[in-house]
CSV table of C-alpha atoms in Angstrom, one decimal:
chain,number,residue,atom,x,y,z
S,1449,UNK,CA,-13.1,-2.2,-5.3
S,1450,UNK,CA,-14.3,1.0,-5.8
S,1451,UNK,CA,-13.8,4.0,-8.9
S,1452,UNK,CA,-13.8,7.2,-8.1
S,1453,UNK,CA,-17.0,8.9,-9.0
S,1454,UNK,CA,-16.0,12.4,-10.0
S,1455,UNK,CA,-17.3,13.2,-13.4
S,1456,UNK,CA,-15.1,13.1,-16.3
S,1457,UNK,CA,-12.3,11.3,-14.4
S,1458,UNK,CA,-11.3,8.3,-17.0
S,1459,UNK,CA,-8.6,6.5,-15.2
S,1460,UNK,CA,-10.4,6.5,-11.5
S,1461,UNK,CA,-10.0,3.0,-10.9
S,1462,UNK,CA,-8.8,1.1,-8.8
S,1463,UNK,CA,-8.8,3.6,-6.0
S,1464,UNK,CA,-5.3,3.5,-4.2
S,1465,UNK,CA,-5.1,2.6,-0.6
S,1466,UNK,CA,-3.6,4.2,2.4
S,1467,UNK,CA,-4.1,2.0,5.5
S,1468,UNK,CA,-4.1,3.1,9.0
S,1469,UNK,CA,-5.9,0.2,10.6
S,1470,UNK,CA,-7.1,-3.4,8.7
S,1471,UNK,CA,-9.2,-5.5,10.6
S,1472,UNK,CA,-9.9,-9.3,9.8
S,1473,UNK,CA,-13.1,-10.8,10.2
S,1474,UNK,CA,-13.9,-14.1,10.4
S,1475,UNK,CA,-16.0,-15.3,7.4
S,1476,UNK,CA,-17.3,-19.2,6.7
S,1477,UNK,CA,-15.5,-20.2,3.5
S,1478,UNK,CA,-17.6,-20.5,0.8
S,1479,UNK,CA,-15.6,-22.3,-2.0
S,1480,UNK,CA,-19.0,-22.0,-4.3
S,1481,UNK,CA,-19.5,-18.4,-3.9
S,1482,UNK,CA,-15.9,-17.9,-4.9
S,1483,UNK,CA,-15.9,-19.6,-7.9
S,1484,UNK,CA,-18.9,-17.5,-9.2
S,1485,UNK,CA,-17.0,-14.2,-8.1
S,1486,UNK,CA,-13.5,-15.1,-9.6
S,1487,UNK,CA,-14.9,-14.1,-13.2
S,1488,UNK,CA,-16.0,-11.1,-11.8
S,1489,UNK,CA,-12.7,-10.0,-10.0
S,1490,UNK,CA,-10.3,-7.3,-11.7
S,1491,UNK,CA,-7.4,-9.8,-10.4
S,1492,UNK,CA,-4.5,-7.5,-10.7
S,1493,UNK,CA,-6.4,-4.4,-8.9
S,1494,UNK,CA,-7.2,-7.3,-6.3
S,1495,UNK,CA,-3.7,-8.1,-6.0
S,1496,UNK,CA,-2.4,-4.9,-5.5
S,1497,UNK,CA,-5.0,-4.0,-3.0
S,1498,UNK,CA,-4.0,-6.7,-1.0
S,1499,UNK,CA,-0.5,-5.8,-0.9
S,1500,UNK,CA,-1.3,-2.1,-0.1
S,1501,UNK,CA,-2.8,-3.6,2.9
S,1502,UNK,CA,0.2,-5.8,4.3
S,1503,UNK,CA,-1.5,-9.4,2.7
S,1504,UNK,CA,1.3,-10.9,0.2
S,1505,UNK,CA,-0.3,-14.4,0.0
S,1506,UNK,CA,-2.1,-14.1,-3.7
S,1507,UNK,CA,-0.2,-15.2,-6.9
S,1508,UNK,CA,0.2,-12.6,-9.6
S,1509,UNK,CA,-1.5,-14.7,-12.1
S,1510,UNK,CA,-4.2,-17.0,-11.9
S,1511,UNK,CA,-6.5,-19.3,-14.0
S,1512,UNK,CA,-9.4,-20.8,-13.3
S,1513,UNK,CA,-8.0,-24.3,-12.9
S,1514,UNK,CA,-6.6,-23.0,-9.5
S,1515,UNK,CA,-10.3,-22.6,-8.2
S,1516,UNK,CA,-9.6,-26.5,-7.8
S,1517,UNK,CA,-7.3,-25.7,-4.9
S,1518,UNK,CA,-7.9,-25.2,-1.6
S,1519,UNK,CA,-4.9,-23.3,-0.4
S,1520,UNK,CA,-5.8,-20.9,-3.5
S,1521,UNK,CA,-9.8,-20.6,-2.3
S,1522,UNK,CA,-8.4,-20.0,1.2
S,1523,UNK,CA,-5.9,-16.9,0.1
S,1524,UNK,CA,-8.9,-15.9,-2.4
S,1525,UNK,CA,-10.8,-15.8,0.2
S,1526,UNK,CA,-9.0,-14.4,3.2
S,1527,UNK,CA,-8.1,-11.5,1.0
S,1528,UNK,CA,-11.5,-10.6,-0.8
S,1529,UNK,CA,-14.0,-11.4,2.4
S,1530,UNK,CA,-11.9,-11.3,5.6
S,1531,UNK,CA,-9.7,-8.2,5.4
S,1532,UNK,CA,-11.3,-4.7,6.1
S,1533,UNK,CA,-9.7,-1.4,5.6
S,1534,UNK,CA,-11.2,-0.1,9.0
S,1535,UNK,CA,-9.2,3.4,9.2
S,1536,UNK,CA,-7.5,5.1,6.0
S,1537,UNK,CA,-8.6,6.5,2.7
S,1538,UNK,CA,-8.5,6.0,-0.6
S,1539,UNK,CA,-7.4,8.1,-3.5
S,1540,UNK,CA,-8.2,8.1,-7.3
S,1541,UNK,CA,-5.1,7.8,-9.5
S,1542,UNK,CA,-6.3,10.3,-12.1
S,1543,UNK,CA,-7.1,13.5,-9.7
S,1544,UNK,CA,-5.5,12.3,-6.4
S,1545,UNK,CA,-8.6,13.3,-4.8
S,1546,UNK,CA,-8.9,11.7,-1.0
S,1547,UNK,CA,-11.9,9.8,0.2
S,1548,UNK,CA,-11.9,8.7,4.0
S,1549,UNK,CA,-12.3,5.4,5.5
S,1550,UNK,CA,-13.9,5.7,8.7
S,1551,UNK,CA,-14.9,2.4,10.8
S,1552,UNK,CA,-14.8,0.5,7.8
S,1553,UNK,CA,-17.2,3.3,5.7
S,1554,UNK,CA,-15.5,4.7,2.9
S,1555,UNK,CA,-16.9,8.4,2.3
S,1556,UNK,CA,-17.6,9.0,-1.4
S,1557,UNK,CA,-19.7,11.9,-0.9
S,1558,UNK,CA,-18.1,14.9,-3.5
S,1559,UNK,CA,-17.8,18.3,-2.0
S,1560,UNK,CA,-20.1,20.9,-3.0
S,1561,UNK,CA,-17.5,22.5,-5.6
S,1562,UNK,CA,-16.6,18.8,-6.8
S,1563,UNK,CA,-20.5,18.6,-7.3
S,1564,UNK,CA,-21.6,22.0,-8.7
S,1565,UNK,CA,-18.7,21.1,-11.3
S,1566,UNK,CA,-20.5,17.6,-12.1
S,1567,UNK,CA,-24.1,19.5,-12.4
S,1568,UNK,CA,-22.3,21.9,-15.0
S,1569,UNK,CA,-21.0,19.1,-17.3
S,1570,UNK,CA,-24.3,17.1,-17.1
S,1571,UNK,CA,-26.0,20.1,-17.7
S,1572,UNK,CA,-23.5,21.2,-20.8
S,1573,UNK,CA,-23.9,17.4,-21.9
S,1574,UNK,CA,-27.9,18.2,-22.4
S,1575,UNK,CA,-28.0,21.7,-24.5
């Protein structure tokens, strides 16, 4: 999951999702990969993102012992690797800045005015 790249934003994670089209892509289940990724995932952010695109099969609370469950691993795998936002947008929770998603690719480039503001902050910080 992504966070806002706007300089000075302190509450830019997780980005909110607006979905127009979600696609499912077949990805081979790899339990070892999922187990290694589990501790690196912000679970609440994954659950919220999954629900915002219509997938409600993840539990609110988890613990590492759940990694022994094939059913849990299938659901985790589906949410993490098989659901893709094809069209829609990501929104910064702090600024409301919209980052469009087109053909599965989020456009996180800053507008010129946002970039100039970023440069001004960076220059002032080094003076």
